Amino acid sequence: MPSISTQPTNQMVTPGQAATFSVVATGAAPLSYQWQKNATAISGATAAVYTTPATTSADNGAQFVVVVSDPAGSVTSSAATLTVNAAATAPTMTTQPTNQTVTVGQTATFTVVATGTAPLGYQWQKNGTAISGATSASYMTPATTSADNGAQFVVVVSNSAGSVTSNAATLTVSASATAPTITTQPANQTVTVGQTAAFTVVATGTAPLSYQWQKNGTAITGATSATYTTPATTSADNSAQFVVMVNNSVGSVTSNAATLTVNSSATAPTITTQPANQTVTVGQTATFTVVATGTAPLSYKWQKNATAITGATSATYTTPATTSADNSAQFVVVVSNVAGNVTSNAATLTVNAAGTMPQFGHVFIVEGENTSFSSTYSSSTMPYLTSLANQYGVSLHYWADTHPSIGNDLNLASGVIPTNNDSASPSSLPLSIDNIAHEVEQAGKTWKDYVESDPNISGCGGLKSGAYFVRHDPLKYFTNINKANFVCFSQFATDLANHTLPNFSWLAPNGCDDAHDCSIGTYDTWLKTEIGPLLASSYFQPGGDGLLILTFDEDDKG
């Protein structure tokens, strides 16, 4: 019989828009699908995805399900609700296009900012005629001519609810242009045989500017930008003179000459830091590094067991994921330049067998608030937390991803940051995205969210002093999980005593106990009082399967 792994989700549209529902199911092929609207089969809706016709207000509140069948039977999805909101809002201009002044040959850019129900369409017009392809919020003209002077530009912004035309913006095209002037001359360069030399000029004047470099009075093919880099030099290039001509529509200017000095001596490479032996576990990568001196440019070629490694041509080489066959491999690097080469000492790679990860059957997450690493770990104000870190371990490569609290809390629970607005509530920001509780449910495991001082849970709000911040309790924002699993924190001690804790527990202290409003010493005392008995239980004794994660969401207010 088929099984539905991803249920259809509620959809919200505006009248005239279509809505799309989808389902993901597994089972014996072939799978067949039949969508229903308000319990009536929809003709032709026999795929895993169904898109409605253009909606009307009469479709508001309609229920959609899909029956998935295979040779062994059928299953019906959960119902997904279609919400059809009021009519779309016509566009409104918030920023009008402004007049532009350019010189002949330059382009001009006009921009509009408009609001209204998306999608918005744009059509620019010049002197009352639509401009082909000018269909975005900004329009850049081609290179202007004197004939464009005084042209009027407007844009019509439209959507399904109507259209609005901007004010006219006038284009002024000035006939005068400024000849080029060199503000930074090319400088003399000194290199060693085999090296390249780079000459650069900085010039001003009416765009566009063009460049042509010359060597000893002869134009250099392809040297037509503000910077010119020579090929690898030879002794014959010594004392060569380089100039550049800068041109525009008004005139041209020639730079001062820059002299190239090419010295004949070069220093062969010398290795100052040899590659070191590396030890990793199967599946990890290993990185070898060399430090060498000598006349630039230096080139590098790494070898494994005397065979060149394709693409390994920098001072550092990182292996692919290692296998047991890589154990004892020898790595050397050959460093070269125009004066010679040198081979490093061999570095040995030791690859140890992979260890076995423990299997955790009961996972607990506790999140504190707005506290820096330095004020918690090894701090006299948090002796209990410090003792846990010293006994069990501390992660030195873990940090908050954003600011303020809500983004980090939702990211911890779902792996994404849907908002950074701390005032967002579960009613204003309902989320149907994947999250840790949803994954636990899908795996057939159990979970609970143990919440302190939540006034929405009967009998829980007044049990302890301290404010309840829903943004510190991110599971409340997800619509695709079992809401019956939110319980008062007092239930935690009962479940621990009865050995009935779920597979996954989110522990949410109130705004005082998590150190948001009170001292971090208060949080340390709370941990010792509430988490101490958990660590003393059989879940964390030899043969137990407990994993406790203590983290902070913002690192000292971001």
CSV table of C-alpha atoms in Angstrom, one decimal, residues 73-260:
chain,number,residue,atom,x,y,z
A,73,GLY,CA,-4.4,-0.4,-2.0
A,74,SER,CA,-4.8,3.3,-1.6
A,75,VAL,CA,-4.2,6.1,0.9
A,76,THR,CA,-5.8,9.6,1.2
A,77,SER,CA,-3.7,12.6,2.1
A,78,SER,CA,-4.4,15.2,4.7
A,79,ALA,CA,-6.6,18.1,3.6
A,80,ALA,CA,-4.9,21.3,2.3
A,81,THR,CA,-6.9,24.5,2.5
A,82,LEU,CA,-7.0,27.1,-0.3
A,83,THR,CA,-7.2,30.7,0.9
A,84,VAL,CA,-8.2,33.3,-1.7
A,85,ASN,CA,-7.4,36.8,-0.5
A,86,ALA,CA,-9.1,40.0,-1.5
A,87,ALA,CA,-8.4,41.5,-4.9
A,88,ALA,CA,-4.9,42.6,-5.8
A,89,THR,CA,-3.7,46.2,-5.2
A,90,ALA,CA,-3.0,48.3,-8.3
A,91,PRO,CA,0.6,49.7,-8.7
A,92,THR,CA,1.6,53.0,-7.0
A,93,MET,CA,4.7,55.0,-7.9
A,94,THR,CA,6.8,55.7,-4.8
A,95,THR,CA,9.9,57.1,-6.6
A,96,GLN,CA,9.4,58.8,-10.0
A,97,PRO,CA,12.1,58.7,-12.8
A,98,THR,CA,14.3,61.8,-12.6
A,99,ASN,CA,15.8,64.0,-15.3
A,100,GLN,CA,19.2,62.9,-16.7
A,101,THR,CA,22.0,65.0,-18.2
A,102,VAL,CA,24.8,63.3,-20.2
A,103,THR,CA,27.3,64.1,-22.9
A,104,VAL,CA,27.0,62.9,-26.5
A,105,GLY,CA,28.1,59.2,-26.7
A,106,GLN,CA,27.3,58.5,-23.0
A,107,THR,CA,24.3,56.4,-21.9
A,108,ALA,CA,21.6,57.6,-19.5
A,109,THR,CA,19.7,55.4,-16.9
A,110,PHE,CA,16.2,56.1,-15.7
A,111,THR,CA,14.7,54.2,-12.7
A,112,VAL,CA,11.3,53.9,-11.1
A,113,VAL,CA,10.2,52.4,-7.7
A,114,ALA,CA,6.7,51.2,-7.5
A,115,THR,CA,4.6,49.1,-5.1
A,116,GLY,CA,1.5,46.9,-5.6
A,117,THR,CA,0.6,43.3,-5.8
A,118,ALA,CA,3.3,41.3,-7.6
A,119,PRO,CA,4.2,40.6,-10.3
A,120,LEU,CA,4.6,44.1,-11.6
A,121,GLY,CA,5.2,44.7,-15.3
A,122,TYR,CA,7.2,47.6,-16.7
A,123,GLN,CA,7.1,49.3,-20.2
A,124,TRP,CA,9.3,52.3,-20.9
A,125,GLN,CA,8.3,54.8,-23.5
A,126,LYS,CA,10.4,57.5,-25.3
A,127,ASN,CA,8.4,60.5,-26.6
A,128,GLY,CA,5.2,58.4,-26.3
A,129,THR,CA,6.5,55.3,-28.2
A,130,ALA,CA,7.1,52.0,-26.4
A,131,ILE,CA,10.8,51.0,-26.3
A,132,SER,CA,11.4,47.4,-27.4
A,133,GLY,CA,12.8,45.3,-24.5
A,134,ALA,CA,12.6,48.1,-21.9
A,135,THR,CA,10.6,46.0,-19.4
A,136,SER,CA,12.3,46.3,-16.1
A,137,ALA,CA,12.3,48.9,-13.3
A,138,SER,CA,15.5,50.6,-14.8
A,139,TYR,CA,16.1,51.5,-18.4
A,140,MET,CA,19.5,52.4,-19.9
A,141,THR,CA,19.6,54.2,-23.2
A,142,PRO,CA,22.0,53.3,-26.0
A,143,ALA,CA,24.9,55.7,-26.5
A,144,THR,CA,23.2,59.1,-26.9
A,145,THR,CA,23.4,61.5,-29.8
A,146,SER,CA,22.5,65.2,-30.1
A,147,ALA,CA,19.1,64.1,-31.5
A,148,ASP,CA,18.2,62.6,-28.1
A,149,ASN,CA,18.4,66.0,-26.4
A,150,GLY,CA,15.0,66.9,-24.9
A,151,ALA,CA,13.5,63.4,-25.2
A,152,GLN,CA,10.8,62.5,-22.7
A,153,PHE,CA,10.8,59.2,-20.9
A,154,VAL,CA,7.9,57.6,-19.0
A,155,VAL,CA,7.2,54.1,-17.7
A,156,VAL,CA,3.9,52.3,-17.4
A,157,VAL,CA,3.8,50.0,-14.4
A,158,SER,CA,1.0,47.4,-14.5
A,159,ASN,CA,-0.3,44.3,-12.7
A,160,SER,CA,-3.5,42.3,-12.6
A,161,ALA,CA,-5.3,45.1,-10.8
A,162,GLY,CA,-4.5,48.0,-13.1
A,163,SER,CA,-1.7,50.3,-14.3
A,164,VAL,CA,-0.1,53.7,-13.6
A,165,THR,CA,2.1,56.0,-15.7
A,166,SER,CA,5.0,57.8,-14.2
A,167,ASN,CA,5.9,61.5,-14.5
A,168,ALA,CA,7.9,62.3,-17.6
A,169,ALA,CA,11.7,62.6,-17.1
A,170,THR,CA,13.7,64.7,-19.6
A,171,LEU,CA,17.0,63.7,-21.1
A,172,THR,CA,19.5,66.5,-21.7
A,173,VAL,CA,22.4,65.6,-24.1
A,174,SER,CA,25.3,68.1,-23.9
A,175,ALA,CA,27.4,68.5,-27.1
A,176,SER,CA,30.6,69.4,-25.2
A,177,ALA,CA,33.1,66.7,-24.3
A,178,THR,CA,36.5,66.8,-22.5
A,179,ALA,CA,39.7,65.6,-24.0
A,180,PRO,CA,41.7,62.9,-22.1
A,181,THR,CA,44.1,64.0,-19.4
A,182,ILE,CA,46.6,61.6,-17.7
A,183,THR,CA,46.5,61.9,-13.9
A,184,THR,CA,48.9,59.1,-13.1
A,185,GLN,CA,51.7,58.3,-15.5
A,186,PRO,CA,53.1,54.8,-16.1
A,187,ALA,CA,56.0,54.0,-13.7
A,188,ASN,CA,59.4,52.4,-14.4
A,189,GLN,CA,59.5,48.7,-13.7
A,190,THR,CA,62.4,46.4,-12.7
A,191,VAL,CA,62.1,42.6,-13.1
A,192,THR,CA,64.3,39.5,-13.4
A,193,VAL,CA,64.6,37.5,-16.7
A,194,GLY,CA,61.5,35.4,-17.0
A,195,GLN,CA,59.2,37.6,-15.0
A,196,THR,CA,56.5,39.8,-16.4
A,197,ALA,CA,56.1,43.6,-15.9
A,198,ALA,CA,52.9,45.5,-15.6
A,199,PHE,CA,52.5,49.2,-16.6
A,200,THR,CA,49.4,51.2,-15.6
A,201,VAL,CA,48.0,54.6,-16.5
A,202,VAL,CA,45.1,56.6,-15.0
A,203,ALA,CA,43.3,59.1,-17.2
A,204,THR,CA,40.2,61.3,-17.1
A,205,GLY,CA,38.0,62.7,-19.8
A,206,THR,CA,34.7,62.1,-21.5
A,207,ALA,CA,34.0,58.4,-21.8
A,208,PRO,CA,34.5,56.2,-23.5
A,209,LEU,CA,38.3,56.3,-23.3
A,210,SER,CA,40.5,54.0,-25.5
A,211,TYR,CA,44.1,53.0,-24.9
A,212,GLN,CA,47.0,51.8,-27.1
A,213,TRP,CA,50.3,50.9,-25.6
A,214,GLN,CA,53.6,51.1,-27.5
A,215,LYS,CA,57.0,49.5,-27.0
A,216,ASN,CA,59.9,51.5,-28.4
A,217,GLY,CA,57.6,53.4,-30.6
A,218,THR,CA,55.7,50.4,-32.0
A,219,ALA,CA,52.0,49.7,-31.2
A,220,ILE,CA,51.6,46.4,-29.1
A,221,THR,CA,48.9,44.2,-30.6
A,222,GLY,CA,46.0,43.7,-28.1
A,223,ALA,CA,47.4,46.2,-25.5
A,224,THR,CA,44.3,48.3,-25.4
A,225,SER,CA,43.4,48.7,-21.7
A,226,ALA,CA,44.6,51.0,-18.9
A,227,THR,CA,47.0,48.3,-17.7
A,228,TYR,CA,49.5,46.3,-19.9
A,229,THR,CA,51.4,43.2,-18.7
A,230,THR,CA,54.3,42.1,-20.8
A,231,PRO,CA,55.1,38.5,-21.7
A,232,ALA,CA,57.8,36.8,-19.7
A,233,THR,CA,60.8,39.1,-20.2
A,234,THR,CA,64.2,38.3,-21.7
A,235,SER,CA,67.5,40.2,-21.5
A,236,ALA,CA,66.7,41.8,-24.8
A,237,ASP,CA,63.8,43.7,-23.2
A,238,ASN,CA,66.2,45.6,-20.9
A,239,SER,CA,65.8,49.4,-21.3
A,240,ALA,CA,62.7,49.1,-23.5
A,241,GLN,CA,60.5,52.2,-23.4
A,242,PHE,CA,56.7,52.0,-22.9
A,243,VAL,CA,54.2,54.7,-23.6
A,244,VAL,CA,50.4,54.7,-23.9
A,245,MET,CA,48.1,56.8,-26.1
A,246,VAL,CA,44.7,57.6,-24.5
A,247,ASN,CA,41.9,58.7,-26.9
A,248,ASN,CA,38.3,59.8,-26.9
A,249,SER,CA,35.9,61.5,-29.3
A,250,VAL,CA,37.6,64.9,-28.6
A,251,GLY,CA,41.3,64.1,-28.8
A,252,SER,CA,44.2,62.1,-27.5
A,253,VAL,CA,47.2,62.4,-25.2
A,254,THR,CA,50.4,60.4,-24.9
A,255,SER,CA,51.9,59.4,-21.6
A,256,ASN,CA,55.5,59.9,-20.4
A,257,ALA,CA,57.8,57.0,-21.3
A,258,ALA,CA,58.3,54.3,-18.6
A,259,THR,CA,61.6,52.3,-18.7
A,260,LEU,CA,61.7,48.5,-18.2
